[in-house]
Tab-separated table of C-alpha atoms in Angstrom:
chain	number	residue	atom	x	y	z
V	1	UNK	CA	-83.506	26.646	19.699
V	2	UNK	CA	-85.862	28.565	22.598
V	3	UNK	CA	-85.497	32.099	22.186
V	4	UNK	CA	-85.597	34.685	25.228
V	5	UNK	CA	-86.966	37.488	24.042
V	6	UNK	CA	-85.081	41.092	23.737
V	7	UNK	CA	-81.807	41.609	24.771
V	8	UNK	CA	-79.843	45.208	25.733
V	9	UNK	CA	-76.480	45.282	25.063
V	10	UNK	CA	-74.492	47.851	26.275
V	11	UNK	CA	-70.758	49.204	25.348
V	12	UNK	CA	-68.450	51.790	23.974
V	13	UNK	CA	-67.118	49.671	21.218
V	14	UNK	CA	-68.945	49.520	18.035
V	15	UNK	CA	-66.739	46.237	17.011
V	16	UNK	CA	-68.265	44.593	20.268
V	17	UNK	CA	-71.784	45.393	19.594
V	18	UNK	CA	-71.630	44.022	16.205
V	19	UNK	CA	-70.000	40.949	17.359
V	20	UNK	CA	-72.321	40.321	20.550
V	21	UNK	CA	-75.039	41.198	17.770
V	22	UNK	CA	-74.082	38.260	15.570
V	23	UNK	CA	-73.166	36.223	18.632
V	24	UNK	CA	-76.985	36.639	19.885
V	25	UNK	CA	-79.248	36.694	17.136
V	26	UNK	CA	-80.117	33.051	17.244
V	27	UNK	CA	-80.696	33.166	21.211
V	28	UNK	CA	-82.606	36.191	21.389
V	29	UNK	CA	-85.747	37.174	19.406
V	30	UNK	CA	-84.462	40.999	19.046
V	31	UNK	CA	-80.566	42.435	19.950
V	32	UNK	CA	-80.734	45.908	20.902
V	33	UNK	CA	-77.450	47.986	21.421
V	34	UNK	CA	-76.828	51.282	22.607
V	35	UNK	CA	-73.013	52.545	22.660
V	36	UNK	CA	-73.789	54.712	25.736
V	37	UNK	CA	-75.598	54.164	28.525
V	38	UNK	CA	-76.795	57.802	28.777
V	39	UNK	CA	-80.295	56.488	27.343
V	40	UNK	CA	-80.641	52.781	29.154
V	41	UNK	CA	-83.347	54.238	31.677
V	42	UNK	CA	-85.664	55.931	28.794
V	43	UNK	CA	-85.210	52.604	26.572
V	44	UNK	CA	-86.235	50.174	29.077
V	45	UNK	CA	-89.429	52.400	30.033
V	46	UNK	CA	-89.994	51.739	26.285
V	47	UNK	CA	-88.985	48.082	25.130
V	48	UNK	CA	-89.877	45.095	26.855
V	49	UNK	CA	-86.368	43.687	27.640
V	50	UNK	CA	-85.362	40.114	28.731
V	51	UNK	CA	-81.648	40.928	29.712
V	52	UNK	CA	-78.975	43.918	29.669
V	53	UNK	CA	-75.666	42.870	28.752
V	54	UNK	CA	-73.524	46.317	30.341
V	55	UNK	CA	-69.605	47.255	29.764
V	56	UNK	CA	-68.176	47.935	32.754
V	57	UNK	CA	-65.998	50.689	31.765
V	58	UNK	CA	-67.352	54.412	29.695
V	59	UNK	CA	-64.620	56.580	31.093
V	60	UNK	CA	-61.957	57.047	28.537
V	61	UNK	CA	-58.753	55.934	30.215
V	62	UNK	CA	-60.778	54.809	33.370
V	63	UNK	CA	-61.021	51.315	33.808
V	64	UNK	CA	-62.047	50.468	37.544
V	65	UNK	CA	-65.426	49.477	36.667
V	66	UNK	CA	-67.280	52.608	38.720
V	67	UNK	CA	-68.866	53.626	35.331
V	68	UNK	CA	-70.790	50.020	34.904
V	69	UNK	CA	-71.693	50.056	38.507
V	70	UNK	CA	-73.393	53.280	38.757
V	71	UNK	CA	-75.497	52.209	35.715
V	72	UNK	CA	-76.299	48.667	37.349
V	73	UNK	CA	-77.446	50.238	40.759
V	74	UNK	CA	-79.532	52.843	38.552
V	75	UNK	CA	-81.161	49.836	36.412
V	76	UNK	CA	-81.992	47.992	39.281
V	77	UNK	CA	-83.441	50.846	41.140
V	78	UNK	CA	-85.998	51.414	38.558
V	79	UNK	CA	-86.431	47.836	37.308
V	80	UNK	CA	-85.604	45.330	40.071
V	81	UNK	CA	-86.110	42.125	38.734
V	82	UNK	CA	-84.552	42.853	35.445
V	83	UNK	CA	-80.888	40.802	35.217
V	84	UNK	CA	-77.996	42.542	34.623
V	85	UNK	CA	-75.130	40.509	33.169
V	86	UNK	CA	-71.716	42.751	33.969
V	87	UNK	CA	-68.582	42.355	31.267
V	88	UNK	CA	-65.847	43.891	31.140
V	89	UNK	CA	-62.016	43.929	29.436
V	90	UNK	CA	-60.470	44.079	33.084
V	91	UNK	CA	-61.696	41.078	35.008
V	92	UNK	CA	-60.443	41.480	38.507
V	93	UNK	CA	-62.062	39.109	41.336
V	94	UNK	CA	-63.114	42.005	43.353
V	95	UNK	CA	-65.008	44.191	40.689
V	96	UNK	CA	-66.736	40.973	40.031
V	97	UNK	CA	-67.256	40.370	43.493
V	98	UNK	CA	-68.650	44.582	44.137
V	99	UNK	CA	-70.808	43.824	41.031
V	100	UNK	CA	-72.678	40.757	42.458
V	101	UNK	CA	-73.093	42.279	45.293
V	102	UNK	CA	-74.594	45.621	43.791
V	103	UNK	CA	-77.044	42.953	42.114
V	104	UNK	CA	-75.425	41.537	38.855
V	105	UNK	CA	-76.822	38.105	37.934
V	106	UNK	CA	-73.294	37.461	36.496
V	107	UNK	CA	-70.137	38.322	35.228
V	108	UNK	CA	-68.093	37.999	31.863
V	109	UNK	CA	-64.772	39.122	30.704
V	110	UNK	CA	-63.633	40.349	27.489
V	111	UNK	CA	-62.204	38.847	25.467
V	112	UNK	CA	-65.512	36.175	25.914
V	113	UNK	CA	-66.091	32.443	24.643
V	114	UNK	CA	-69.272	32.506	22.678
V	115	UNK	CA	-70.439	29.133	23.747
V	116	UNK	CA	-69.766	30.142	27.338
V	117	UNK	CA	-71.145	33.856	27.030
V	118	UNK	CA	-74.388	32.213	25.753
V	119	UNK	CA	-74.653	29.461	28.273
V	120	UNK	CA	-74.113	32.562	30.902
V	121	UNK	CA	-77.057	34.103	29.346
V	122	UNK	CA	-79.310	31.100	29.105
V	123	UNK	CA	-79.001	30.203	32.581
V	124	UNK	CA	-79.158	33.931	34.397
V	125	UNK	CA	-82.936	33.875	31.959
V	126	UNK	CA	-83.948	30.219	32.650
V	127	UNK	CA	-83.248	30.857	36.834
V	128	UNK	CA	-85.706	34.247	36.616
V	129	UNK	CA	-88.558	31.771	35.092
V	130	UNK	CA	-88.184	29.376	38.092
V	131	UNK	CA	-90.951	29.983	40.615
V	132	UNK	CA	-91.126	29.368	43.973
V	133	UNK	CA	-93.618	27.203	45.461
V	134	UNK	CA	-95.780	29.840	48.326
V	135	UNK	CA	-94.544	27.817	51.087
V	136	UNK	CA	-91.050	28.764	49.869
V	137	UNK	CA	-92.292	32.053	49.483
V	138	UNK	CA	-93.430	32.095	53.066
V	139	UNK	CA	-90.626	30.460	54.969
V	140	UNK	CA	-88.352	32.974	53.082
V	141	UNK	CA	-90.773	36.085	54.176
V	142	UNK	CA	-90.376	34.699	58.015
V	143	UNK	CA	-86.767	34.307	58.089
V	144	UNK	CA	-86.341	37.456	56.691
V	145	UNK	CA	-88.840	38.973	58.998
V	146	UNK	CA	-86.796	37.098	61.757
V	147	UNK	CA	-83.847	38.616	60.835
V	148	UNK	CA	-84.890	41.778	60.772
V	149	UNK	CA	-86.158	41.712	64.317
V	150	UNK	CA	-82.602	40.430	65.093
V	151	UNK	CA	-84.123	37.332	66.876
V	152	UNK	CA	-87.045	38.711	68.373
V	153	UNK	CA	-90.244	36.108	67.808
V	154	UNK	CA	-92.391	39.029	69.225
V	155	UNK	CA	-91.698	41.359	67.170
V	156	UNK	CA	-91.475	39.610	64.162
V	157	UNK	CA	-95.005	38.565	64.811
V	158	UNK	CA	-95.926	42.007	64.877
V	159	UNK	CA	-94.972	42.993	61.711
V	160	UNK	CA	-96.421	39.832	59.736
V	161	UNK	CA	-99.809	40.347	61.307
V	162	UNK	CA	-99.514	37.092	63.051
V	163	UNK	CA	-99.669	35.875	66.803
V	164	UNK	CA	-96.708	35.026	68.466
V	165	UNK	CA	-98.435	31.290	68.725
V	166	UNK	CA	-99.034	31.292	65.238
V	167	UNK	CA	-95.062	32.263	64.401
V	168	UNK	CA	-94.051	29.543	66.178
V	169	UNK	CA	-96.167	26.635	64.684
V	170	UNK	CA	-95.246	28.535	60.948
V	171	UNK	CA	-91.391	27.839	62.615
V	172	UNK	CA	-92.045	24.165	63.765
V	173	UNK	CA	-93.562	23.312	60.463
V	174	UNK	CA	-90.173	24.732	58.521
V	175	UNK	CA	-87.891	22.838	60.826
């Protein structure tokens, strides 16, 4: 079986870190856990780390998922490209739906099915190792430069260094 590296788990729950330990020992090459997330930003300056695996929910008695998402936005700030797999005990569509949007590469509820939990994992790692061929990469840099510019071909040439003529044949050649 391909392994993926290190792995962060994160949760209040001792029980769950020792059963998402078990659970991922054969997919991951090292499981690290921390039962607070107080210390996430100093670890990953530390440890090379493939995936974090975060509880929603720290708050005794709180359980609207504010705790998770303040530690999502605060991972991604410092390390973008790092996935963040979101789980929590109190699956509602719309705290999935705010944590995709704050940049979670997925979602899992509590209790989870290991088989699914792991084929979660697998695929959030196996899309970051796609890459994009650099005329992908280029068409996506134009339309968002077009977007940007709300429309305006001008402008948008502007800003990617490019002549107005030149945006439009890059245009024609996407089309």
């Amino acid at each position: 079986m391909k392994t993926y590296g290190t792995i962060l788990v994160i949760d209040d729950n001792e029980a769950i870190l020792t059963a998402l330990k078990y659970c991922l020992t054969e997919m991951f090459d090292r499981v690290i856990t921390l039962s607070s997330p107080e210390g996430v930003l100093k670890l990953l300056g530390q440890e090379t780390v493939a995936l974090v695996l975060l509880d929603m929910n720290f708050s005794i008695g709180v359980n609207d998922g504010q705790d998770g998402l303040t530690w999502l936005r605060a991972i991604r700030k410092h390390h973008p490209d790092l996935p963040v797999v979101l789980m929590t005990a109190y699956g509602e569509v719309s705290l999935a739906v705010r944590g995709l949007k704050s940049g979670a590469a997925d979602f899992i509820t509590k209790p989870w099915d290991n088989d699914e939990l792991v084929r979660k994992l697998k695929d959030v790692l196996d899309a970051q190792q796609d890459v994009a061929t650099l005329d992908e990469v280029e068409a996506e840099h134009i339309r968002r430069a077009i977007d940007r510019c709300h429309g305006n071909l001008k402008l948008a040439a502007e800003q990617l260094g490019i002549t107005r003529q030149t945006l439009y044949n890059k245009i024609k050649k996407l089309s």
